[in-house]
mmCIF file of N, CA and C and ligand atoms in Angstrom:
data_model
loop_
_atom_site.group_PDB
_atom_site.id
_atom_site.type_symbol
_atom_site.label_atom_id
_atom_site.label_comp_id
_atom_site.label_asym_id
_atom_site.label_seq_id
_atom_site.Cartn_x
_atom_site.Cartn_y
_atom_site.Cartn_z
ATOM 1 N N UNK A 1 9.482 20.336 -45.161
ATOM 2 C CA UNK A 1 8.940 19.913 -43.854
ATOM 3 C C UNK A 1 9.637 18.619 -43.406
ATOM 4 N N UNK A 2 9.983 18.519 -42.126
ATOM 5 C CA UNK A 2 10.659 17.315 -41.647
ATOM 6 C C UNK A 2 9.669 16.143 -41.615
ATOM 7 N N UNK A 3 10.221 14.933 -41.614
ATOM 8 C CA UNK A 3 9.359 13.739 -41.565
ATOM 9 C C UNK A 3 8.433 13.799 -40.348
ATOM 10 N N UNK A 4 8.975 14.213 -39.195
ATOM 11 C CA UNK A 4 8.150 14.201 -37.984
ATOM 12 C C UNK A 4 7.063 15.277 -38.032
ATOM 13 N N UNK A 5 7.390 16.451 -38.584
ATOM 14 C CA UNK A 5 6.373 17.508 -38.735
ATOM 15 C C UNK A 5 5.287 17.032 -39.705
ATOM 16 N N UNK A 6 5.712 16.295 -40.731
ATOM 17 C CA UNK A 6 4.757 15.734 -41.700
ATOM 18 C C UNK A 6 3.833 14.727 -41.009
ATOM 19 N N UNK A 7 4.427 13.877 -40.154
ATOM 20 C CA UNK A 7 3.617 12.905 -39.400
ATOM 21 C C UNK A 7 2.604 13.643 -38.519
ATOM 22 N N UNK A 8 3.050 14.742 -37.882
ATOM 23 C CA UNK A 8 2.158 15.494 -36.988
ATOM 24 C C UNK A 8 0.995 16.101 -37.772
ATOM 25 N N UNK A 9 1.276 16.523 -39.002
ATOM 26 C CA UNK A 9 0.228 17.156 -39.807
ATOM 27 C C UNK A 9 -0.708 16.125 -40.422
ATOM 28 N N UNK A 10 -0.149 14.990 -40.857
ATOM 29 C CA UNK A 10 -0.948 14.036 -41.646
ATOM 30 C C UNK A 10 -1.418 12.808 -40.878
ATOM 31 N N UNK A 11 -0.718 12.429 -39.817
ATOM 32 C CA UNK A 11 -1.056 11.271 -38.979
ATOM 33 C C UNK A 11 -1.382 10.007 -39.793
ATOM 34 N N UNK A 12 -0.462 9.573 -40.677
ATOM 35 C CA UNK A 12 -0.754 8.384 -41.482
ATOM 36 C C UNK A 12 -0.868 7.125 -40.620
ATOM 37 N N UNK A 13 -1.732 6.198 -41.040
ATOM 38 C CA UNK A 13 -1.870 4.927 -40.324
ATOM 39 C C UNK A 13 -0.594 4.111 -40.521
ATOM 40 N N UNK A 14 -0.320 3.202 -39.583
ATOM 41 C CA UNK A 14 0.833 2.319 -39.735
ATOM 42 C C UNK A 14 2.152 2.992 -39.386
ATOM 43 N N UNK A 15 2.080 4.133 -38.716
ATOM 44 C CA UNK A 15 3.297 4.849 -38.332
ATOM 45 C C UNK A 15 3.422 4.843 -36.807
ATOM 46 N N UNK A 16 4.612 4.467 -36.317
ATOM 47 C CA UNK A 16 4.857 4.502 -34.870
ATOM 48 C C UNK A 16 4.756 5.938 -34.365
ATOM 49 N N UNK A 17 5.275 6.880 -35.153
ATOM 50 C CA UNK A 17 5.234 8.297 -34.757
ATOM 51 C C UNK A 17 3.783 8.768 -34.600
ATOM 52 N N UNK A 18 2.907 8.355 -35.524
ATOM 53 C CA UNK A 18 1.492 8.732 -35.425
ATOM 54 C C UNK A 18 0.903 8.216 -34.114
ATOM 55 N N UNK A 19 1.245 6.953 -33.769
ATOM 56 C CA UNK A 19 0.724 6.359 -32.533
ATOM 57 C C UNK A 19 1.139 7.206 -31.324
ATOM 58 N N UNK A 20 2.416 7.595 -31.322
ATOM 59 C CA UNK A 20 2.907 8.428 -30.212
ATOM 60 C C UNK A 20 2.200 9.781 -30.181
ATOM 61 N N UNK A 21 2.109 10.436 -31.354
ATOM 62 C CA UNK A 21 1.493 11.765 -31.444
ATOM 63 C C UNK A 21 0.039 11.720 -30.982
ATOM 64 N N UNK A 22 -0.658 10.649 -31.342
ATOM 65 C CA UNK A 22 -2.067 10.527 -30.953
ATOM 66 C C UNK A 22 -2.220 10.375 -29.438
ATOM 67 N N UNK A 23 -1.157 9.876 -28.782
ATOM 68 C CA UNK A 23 -1.198 9.723 -27.325
ATOM 69 C C UNK A 23 -0.936 11.043 -26.594
ATOM 70 N N UNK A 24 -0.486 12.063 -27.333
ATOM 71 C CA UNK A 24 -0.273 13.380 -26.747
ATOM 72 C C UNK A 24 0.950 13.474 -25.849
ATOM 73 N N UNK A 25 1.021 14.593 -25.120
ATOM 74 C CA UNK A 25 2.215 14.897 -24.303
ATOM 75 C C UNK A 25 2.458 13.820 -23.240
ATOM 76 N N UNK A 26 1.385 13.239 -22.695
ATOM 77 C CA UNK A 26 1.569 12.224 -21.638
ATOM 78 C C UNK A 26 2.268 10.987 -22.192
ATOM 79 N N UNK A 27 1.763 10.479 -23.333
ATOM 80 C CA UNK A 27 2.342 9.253 -23.914
ATOM 81 C C UNK A 27 3.764 9.507 -24.411
ATOM 82 N N UNK A 28 3.980 10.634 -25.046
ATOM 83 C CA UNK A 28 5.329 10.940 -25.555
ATOM 84 C C UNK A 28 6.279 11.151 -24.373
ATOM 85 N N UNK A 29 5.785 11.871 -23.361
ATOM 86 C CA UNK A 29 6.606 12.143 -22.181
ATOM 87 C C UNK A 29 6.984 10.868 -21.439
ATOM 88 N N UNK A 30 6.062 9.904 -21.406
ATOM 89 C CA UNK A 30 6.363 8.622 -20.729
ATOM 90 C C UNK A 30 7.536 7.937 -21.441
ATOM 91 N N UNK A 31 7.523 7.976 -22.772
ATOM 92 C CA UNK A 31 8.630 7.356 -23.533
ATOM 93 C C UNK A 31 9.930 8.136 -23.300
ATOM 94 N N UNK A 32 9.847 9.469 -23.245
ATOM 95 C CA UNK A 32 11.067 10.264 -23.012
ATOM 96 C C UNK A 32 11.680 9.877 -21.661
ATOM 97 N N UNK A 33 10.828 9.735 -20.638
ATOM 98 C CA UNK A 33 11.346 9.336 -19.300
ATOM 99 C C UNK A 33 12.031 7.981 -19.378
ATOM 100 N N UNK A 34 11.341 7.020 -20.038
ATOM 101 C CA UNK A 34 11.904 5.661 -20.161
ATOM 102 C C UNK A 34 13.245 5.690 -20.876
ATOM 103 N N UNK A 35 13.275 6.402 -22.010
ATOM 104 C CA UNK A 35 14.498 6.426 -22.824
ATOM 105 C C UNK A 35 15.624 7.158 -22.099
ATOM 106 N N UNK A 36 15.290 8.179 -21.301
ATOM 107 C CA UNK A 36 16.320 8.890 -20.519
ATOM 108 C C UNK A 36 16.935 7.932 -19.498
ATOM 109 N N UNK A 37 16.088 7.142 -18.829
ATOM 110 C CA UNK A 37 16.591 6.149 -17.854
ATOM 111 C C UNK A 37 17.522 5.161 -18.560
ATOM 112 N N UNK A 38 17.092 4.702 -19.753
ATOM 113 C CA UNK A 38 17.902 3.724 -20.487
ATOM 114 C C UNK A 38 19.247 4.319 -20.905
ATOM 115 N N UNK A 39 19.246 5.600 -21.292
ATOM 116 C CA UNK A 39 20.518 6.244 -21.660
ATOM 117 C C UNK A 39 21.435 6.365 -20.440
ATOM 118 N N UNK A 40 20.855 6.742 -19.303
ATOM 119 C CA UNK A 40 21.666 6.893 -18.081
ATOM 120 C C UNK A 40 22.327 5.555 -17.734
ATOM 121 N N UNK A 41 21.534 4.479 -17.811
ATOM 122 C CA UNK A 41 22.091 3.146 -17.510
ATOM 123 C C UNK A 41 23.183 2.780 -18.505
ATOM 124 N N UNK A 42 22.916 2.981 -19.794
ATOM 125 C CA UNK A 42 23.876 2.611 -20.839
ATOM 126 C C UNK A 42 25.164 3.417 -20.707
ATOM 127 N N UNK A 43 25.037 4.707 -20.350
ATOM 128 C CA UNK A 43 26.220 5.569 -20.253
ATOM 129 C C UNK A 43 27.179 5.065 -19.173
ATOM 130 N N UNK A 44 26.638 4.353 -18.186
ATOM 131 C CA UNK A 44 27.480 3.826 -17.114
ATOM 132 C C UNK A 44 28.124 2.496 -17.448
ATOM 133 N N UNK A 45 27.769 1.913 -18.594
ATOM 134 C CA UNK A 45 28.338 0.610 -18.966
ATOM 135 C C UNK A 45 29.736 0.798 -19.561
ATOM 136 N N UNK A 46 30.642 -0.068 -19.144
ATOM 137 C CA UNK A 46 32.043 0.074 -19.571
ATOM 138 C C UNK A 46 32.276 -0.455 -20.985
ATOM 139 N N UNK A 47 33.378 -0.046 -21.559
ATOM 140 C CA UNK A 47 33.882 -0.643 -22.805
ATOM 141 C C UNK A 47 33.183 -0.174 -24.063
ATOM 142 N N UNK A 48 33.629 -0.750 -25.177
ATOM 143 C CA UNK A 48 33.105 -0.337 -26.487
ATOM 144 C C UNK A 48 31.631 -0.713 -26.639
ATOM 145 N N UNK A 49 31.250 -1.862 -26.046
ATOM 146 C CA UNK A 49 29.838 -2.256 -26.144
ATOM 147 C C UNK A 49 28.945 -1.261 -25.392
ATOM 148 N N UNK A 50 29.417 -0.847 -24.214
ATOM 149 C CA UNK A 50 28.661 0.124 -23.424
ATOM 150 C C UNK A 50 28.534 1.441 -24.185
ATOM 151 N N UNK A 51 29.625 1.829 -24.834
ATOM 152 C CA UNK A 51 29.609 3.085 -25.607
ATOM 153 C C UNK A 51 28.594 2.992 -26.752
ATOM 154 N N UNK A 52 28.624 1.854 -27.466
ATOM 155 C CA UNK A 52 27.680 1.667 -28.581
ATOM 156 C C UNK A 52 26.242 1.645 -28.072
ATOM 157 N N UNK A 53 26.043 1.041 -26.897
ATOM 158 C CA UNK A 53 24.702 0.999 -26.307
ATOM 159 C C UNK A 53 24.221 2.412 -25.986
ATOM 160 N N UNK A 54 25.160 3.250 -25.458
ATOM 161 C CA UNK A 54 24.796 4.635 -25.131
ATOM 162 C C UNK A 54 24.415 5.407 -26.402
ATOM 163 N N UNK A 55 25.140 5.161 -27.483
ATOM 164 C CA UNK A 55 24.801 5.831 -28.759
ATOM 165 C C UNK A 55 23.385 5.434 -29.181
ATOM 166 N N UNK A 56 23.084 4.133 -29.070
ATOM 167 C CA UNK A 56 21.765 3.611 -29.466
ATOM 168 C C UNK A 56 20.651 4.256 -28.622
ATOM 169 N N UNK A 57 20.871 4.292 -27.308
ATOM 170 C CA UNK A 57 19.836 4.844 -26.416
ATOM 171 C C UNK A 57 19.695 6.353 -26.599
ATOM 172 N N UNK A 58 20.805 7.042 -26.884
ATOM 173 C CA UNK A 58 20.725 8.483 -27.157
ATOM 174 C C UNK A 58 19.883 8.722 -28.413
ATOM 175 N N UNK A 59 20.016 7.841 -29.387
ATOM 176 C CA UNK A 59 19.192 7.940 -30.603
ATOM 177 C C UNK A 59 17.715 7.845 -30.263
ATOM 178 N N UNK A 60 17.370 6.885 -29.401
ATOM 179 C CA UNK A 60 15.960 6.731 -28.978
ATOM 180 C C UNK A 60 15.468 7.982 -28.244
ATOM 181 N N UNK A 61 16.307 8.485 -27.322
ATOM 182 C CA UNK A 61 15.891 9.651 -26.531
ATOM 183 C C UNK A 61 15.700 10.879 -27.422
ATOM 184 N N UNK A 62 16.635 11.077 -28.343
ATOM 185 C CA UNK A 62 16.545 12.263 -29.212
ATOM 186 C C UNK A 62 15.349 12.138 -30.157
ATOM 187 N N UNK A 63 15.138 10.943 -30.699
ATOM 188 C CA UNK A 63 13.955 10.747 -31.563
ATOM 189 C C UNK A 63 12.676 11.110 -30.798
ATOM 190 N N UNK A 64 12.514 10.564 -29.582
ATOM 191 C CA UNK A 64 11.272 10.825 -28.836
ATOM 192 C C UNK A 64 11.147 12.306 -28.447
ATOM 193 N N UNK A 65 12.288 12.958 -28.184
ATOM 194 C CA UNK A 65 12.258 14.401 -27.890
ATOM 195 C C UNK A 65 11.796 15.177 -29.128
ATOM 196 N N UNK A 66 12.291 14.751 -30.293
ATOM 197 C CA UNK A 66 11.882 15.422 -31.538
ATOM 198 C C UNK A 66 10.387 15.207 -31.806
ATOM 199 N N UNK A 67 9.868 14.044 -31.418
ATOM 200 C CA UNK A 67 8.421 13.800 -31.583
ATOM 201 C C UNK A 67 7.631 14.768 -30.688
ATOM 202 N N UNK A 68 8.134 14.990 -29.450
ATOM 203 C CA UNK A 68 7.443 15.940 -28.551
ATOM 204 C C UNK A 68 7.432 17.334 -29.178
ATOM 205 N N UNK A 69 8.563 17.735 -29.749
ATOM 206 C CA UNK A 69 8.625 19.059 -30.380
ATOM 207 C C UNK A 69 7.638 19.140 -31.548
ATOM 208 N N UNK A 70 7.585 18.073 -32.344
ATOM 209 C CA UNK A 70 6.661 18.063 -33.494
ATOM 210 C C UNK A 70 5.219 18.139 -32.992
ATOM 211 N N UNK A 71 4.922 17.431 -31.915
ATOM 212 C CA UNK A 71 3.554 17.451 -31.347
ATOM 213 C C UNK A 71 3.172 18.874 -30.934
ATOM 214 N N UNK A 72 4.177 19.614 -30.396
ATOM 215 C CA UNK A 72 3.926 20.981 -29.902
ATOM 216 C C UNK A 72 4.096 22.015 -31.011
ATOM 217 N N UNK A 73 4.456 21.543 -32.233
ATOM 218 C CA UNK A 73 4.624 22.471 -33.355
ATOM 219 C C UNK A 73 5.880 23.323 -33.233
ATOM 220 N N UNK A 74 6.903 22.773 -32.569
ATOM 221 C CA UNK A 74 8.162 23.504 -32.391
ATOM 222 C C UNK A 74 9.204 22.927 -33.339
ATOM 223 N N UNK A 75 9.886 23.798 -34.096
ATOM 224 C CA UNK A 75 10.901 23.297 -35.031
ATOM 225 C C UNK A 75 12.255 23.229 -34.321
ATOM 226 N N UNK A 76 13.114 22.390 -34.876
ATOM 227 C CA UNK A 76 14.471 22.269 -34.325
ATOM 228 C C UNK A 76 15.213 23.604 -34.460
ATOM 229 N N UNK A 77 14.877 24.389 -35.495
ATOM 230 C CA UNK A 77 15.498 25.711 -35.675
ATOM 231 C C UNK A 77 15.208 26.620 -34.474
ATOM 232 N N UNK A 78 13.987 26.510 -33.934
ATOM 233 C CA UNK A 78 13.650 27.342 -32.771
ATOM 234 C C UNK A 78 14.493 26.943 -31.565
ATOM 235 N N UNK A 79 14.710 25.645 -31.413
ATOM 236 C CA UNK A 79 15.528 25.171 -30.285
ATOM 237 C C UNK A 79 16.981 25.599 -30.505
ATOM 238 N N UNK A 80 17.446 25.496 -31.759
ATOM 239 C CA UNK A 80 18.823 25.911 -32.064
ATOM 240 C C UNK A 80 18.996 27.403 -31.765
ATOM 241 N N UNK A 81 17.972 28.199 -32.065
ATOM 242 C CA UNK A 81 18.053 29.645 -31.805
ATOM 243 C C UNK A 81 18.129 29.899 -30.297
ATOM 244 N N UNK A 82 17.378 29.107 -29.517
ATOM 245 C CA UNK A 82 17.422 29.272 -28.052
ATOM 246 C C UNK A 82 18.822 28.928 -27.528
ATOM 247 N N UNK A 83 19.401 27.848 -28.072
ATOM 248 C CA UNK A 83 20.761 27.472 -27.638
ATOM 249 C C UNK A 83 21.765 28.542 -28.056
ATOM 250 N N UNK A 84 21.573 29.102 -29.269
ATOM 251 C CA UNK A 84 22.482 30.156 -29.744
ATOM 252 C C UNK A 84 22.384 31.378 -28.836
ATOM 253 N N UNK A 85 21.155 31.696 -28.382
ATOM 254 C CA UNK A 85 20.959 32.841 -27.486
ATOM 255 C C UNK A 85 21.766 32.656 -26.199
ATOM 256 N N UNK A 86 21.874 31.385 -25.757
ATOM 257 C CA UNK A 86 22.585 31.104 -24.498
ATOM 258 C C UNK A 86 24.097 31.043 -24.670
ATOM 259 N N UNK A 87 24.549 30.970 -25.932
ATOM 260 C CA UNK A 87 25.962 30.729 -26.177
ATOM 261 C C UNK A 87 26.822 31.785 -25.485
ATOM 262 N N UNK A 88 27.869 31.336 -24.799
ATOM 263 C CA UNK A 88 28.809 32.251 -24.153
ATOM 264 C C UNK A 88 28.427 32.606 -22.729
ATOM 265 N N UNK A 89 27.201 32.207 -22.277
ATOM 266 C CA UNK A 89 26.819 32.478 -20.882
ATOM 267 C C UNK A 89 26.928 31.185 -20.098
ATOM 268 N N UNK A 90 27.838 31.167 -19.147
ATOM 269 C CA UNK A 90 27.996 29.963 -18.328
ATOM 270 C C UNK A 90 26.708 29.691 -17.556
ATOM 271 N N UNK A 91 26.380 28.413 -17.406
ATOM 272 C CA UNK A 91 25.216 28.025 -16.603
ATOM 273 C C UNK A 91 25.327 28.550 -15.182
ATOM 274 N N UNK A 92 26.548 28.652 -14.674
ATOM 275 C CA UNK A 92 26.730 29.155 -13.304
ATOM 276 C C UNK A 92 26.376 30.639 -13.229
ATOM 277 N N UNK A 93 26.818 31.399 -14.256
ATOM 278 C CA UNK A 93 26.513 32.841 -14.277
ATOM 279 C C UNK A 93 25.013 33.053 -14.459
ATOM 280 N N UNK A 94 24.394 32.244 -15.327
ATOM 281 C CA UNK A 94 22.950 32.376 -15.578
ATOM 282 C C UNK A 94 22.176 32.086 -14.298
ATOM 283 N N UNK A 95 22.613 31.054 -13.559
ATOM 284 C CA UNK A 95 21.924 30.684 -12.314
ATOM 285 C C UNK A 95 22.071 31.791 -11.260
ATOM 286 N N UNK A 96 23.283 32.353 -11.160
ATOM 287 C CA UNK A 96 23.517 33.419 -10.176
ATOM 288 C C UNK A 96 22.632 34.627 -10.492
ATOM 289 N N UNK A 97 22.487 34.976 -11.796
ATOM 290 C CA UNK A 97 21.657 36.118 -12.192
ATOM 291 C C UNK A 97 20.192 35.847 -11.843
ATOM 292 N N UNK A 98 19.766 34.598 -12.072
ATOM 293 C CA UNK A 98 18.378 34.224 -11.766
ATOM 294 C C UNK A 98 18.120 34.358 -10.263
ATOM 295 N N UNK A 99 19.073 33.871 -9.453
ATOM 296 C CA UNK A 99 18.876 33.911 -8.004
ATOM 297 C C UNK A 99 18.865 35.343 -7.499
ATOM 298 N N UNK A 100 19.698 36.213 -8.112
ATOM 299 C CA UNK A 100 19.702 37.603 -7.649
ATOM 300 C C UNK A 100 18.405 38.303 -8.079
ATOM 301 N N UNK A 101 17.856 37.941 -9.261
ATOM 302 C CA UNK A 101 16.549 38.487 -9.678
ATOM 303 C C UNK A 101 15.444 38.029 -8.745
ATOM 304 N N UNK A 102 15.501 36.735 -8.336
ATOM 305 C CA UNK A 102 14.497 36.192 -7.403
ATOM 306 C C UNK A 102 14.504 37.000 -6.112
ATOM 307 N N UNK A 103 15.726 37.350 -5.652
ATOM 308 C CA UNK A 103 15.868 38.129 -4.425
ATOM 309 C C UNK A 103 15.193 39.490 -4.555
ATOM 310 N N UNK A 104 15.275 40.079 -5.768
ATOM 311 C CA UNK A 104 14.688 41.410 -5.986
ATOM 312 C C UNK A 104 13.166 41.367 -5.977
ATOM 313 N N UNK A 105 12.606 40.215 -6.456
ATOM 314 C CA UNK A 105 11.146 40.146 -6.579
ATOM 315 C C UNK A 105 10.480 39.687 -5.277
ATOM 316 N N UNK A 106 11.302 39.250 -4.304
ATOM 317 C CA UNK A 106 10.685 38.769 -3.038
ATOM 318 C C UNK A 106 10.634 39.873 -2.012
HETATM 319 N N1 LIG B 201 14.243 7.454 -35.547
HETATM 320 C C1 LIG B 201 13.207 6.801 -35.334
HETATM 321 C C2 LIG B 201 13.090 5.955 -34.187
HETATM 322 N N2 LIG B 201 13.945 5.702 -33.177
HETATM 323 C C3 LIG B 201 13.310 4.835 -32.369
HETATM 324 N N3 LIG B 201 12.084 4.507 -32.860
HETATM 325 C C4 LIG B 201 11.116 3.581 -32.294
HETATM 326 O O1 LIG B 201 10.938 3.912 -30.938
HETATM 327 C C5 LIG B 201 10.587 2.746 -30.204
HETATM 328 C C6 LIG B 201 11.509 2.688 -29.007
HETATM 329 O O2 LIG B 201 10.815 2.217 -27.992
HETATM 330 P P1 LIG B 201 11.275 0.893 -27.209
HETATM 331 O O3 LIG B 201 12.730 0.651 -27.343
HETATM 332 O O4 LIG B 201 10.718 1.066 -25.836
HETATM 333 O O5 LIG B 201 10.526 -0.222 -28.053
HETATM 334 P P2 LIG B 201 9.047 -0.761 -27.881
HETATM 335 O O6 LIG B 201 8.954 -1.547 -26.612
HETATM 336 O O7 LIG B 201 8.736 -1.473 -29.153
HETATM 337 O O8 LIG B 201 8.167 0.589 -27.758
HETATM 338 P P3 LIG B 201 6.679 0.745 -27.155
HETATM 339 O O9 LIG B 201 5.742 -0.005 -28.062
HETATM 340 O O10 LIG B 201 6.710 0.271 -25.732
HETATM 341 O O11 LIG B 201 6.419 2.246 -27.230
HETATM 342 C C7 LIG B 201 10.777 1.554 -31.140
HETATM 343 O O12 LIG B 201 9.528 1.128 -31.652
HETATM 344 C C8 LIG B 201 11.641 2.151 -32.263
HETATM 345 O O13 LIG B 201 11.453 1.513 -33.516
HETATM 346 C C9 LIG B 201 11.902 5.213 -33.989
HETATM 347 N N4 LIG B 201 10.853 5.280 -34.860
HETATM 348 C C10 LIG B 201 10.973 6.102 -35.936
HETATM 349 N N5 LIG B 201 12.112 6.851 -36.201
HETATM 350 C C11 LIG B 201 12.189 7.760 -37.379
HETATM 351 O O14 LIG B 201 10.913 8.240 -37.677
HETATM 352 C C12 LIG B 201 10.623 7.968 -39.049
HETATM 353 C C13 LIG B 201 9.135 7.802 -39.201
HETATM 354 O O15 LIG B 201 8.708 6.633 -38.495
HETATM 355 P P4 LIG B 201 7.192 6.162 -38.574
HETATM 356 O O16 LIG B 201 6.371 7.352 -38.229
HETATM 357 O O17 LIG B 201 7.021 5.048 -37.608
HETATM 358 O O18 LIG B 201 6.970 5.729 -39.990
HETATM 359 C C14 LIG B 201 11.425 6.714 -39.380
HETATM 360 O O19 LIG B 201 11.640 6.609 -40.761
HETATM 361 C C15 LIG B 201 12.707 7.009 -38.622
HETATM 362 O O20 LIG B 201 13.500 7.909 -39.381
#
C-alpha cells in the first residue's frame, strides 16, 4: 500500500496528509488550485532558478493530486491504465469524435 493510501486508511495524528484528507475534496481541491497557479507562475520564470522553481512547484501539485486520488480511493495504476487506453489517439482526433457524437445525440 502506498504511503498516501495508508494515510487515507489510518489517518494518523501529526500528519499533513491526514489534515488534508480530513478536509475532504474541497480542502484538497483548494490546495490543488493554489499549487497549479504557483506552477504556472514558476514555469514562466526564466533561467535555471526558474526551472528549479517549476520542478519544486510541480512536486507540490503532483503530491496534492495524489492526495485527492487517495481520498477518492483511486490508485495511480488506475490512472496509468486510463492514460494507456488513450495512447496513440491524438487529443484533436478525440475531440473531433466527441463533437461528432454530440451532433448525433442532439
Ligand atoms: N510529498 C509530500 C509533500 N509535498 C508537499 N507537501 C506539503 O504540502 C504543503 C504545501 O503547501 P504550501 O506550500 O502552501 O505550504 P503551507 O502554507 O505550509 O500549506 P498550508 O498549511 O497553507 O496548507 C507543505 O506543508 C509541504 O510540506 C508534502 N507533504 C508530504 N509529502 C509526502 O507525504 C508523506 C507523508 O506526509 P505526512 O502525511 O505529512 O506524514 C511524506 O513523507 C512525503 O513523502
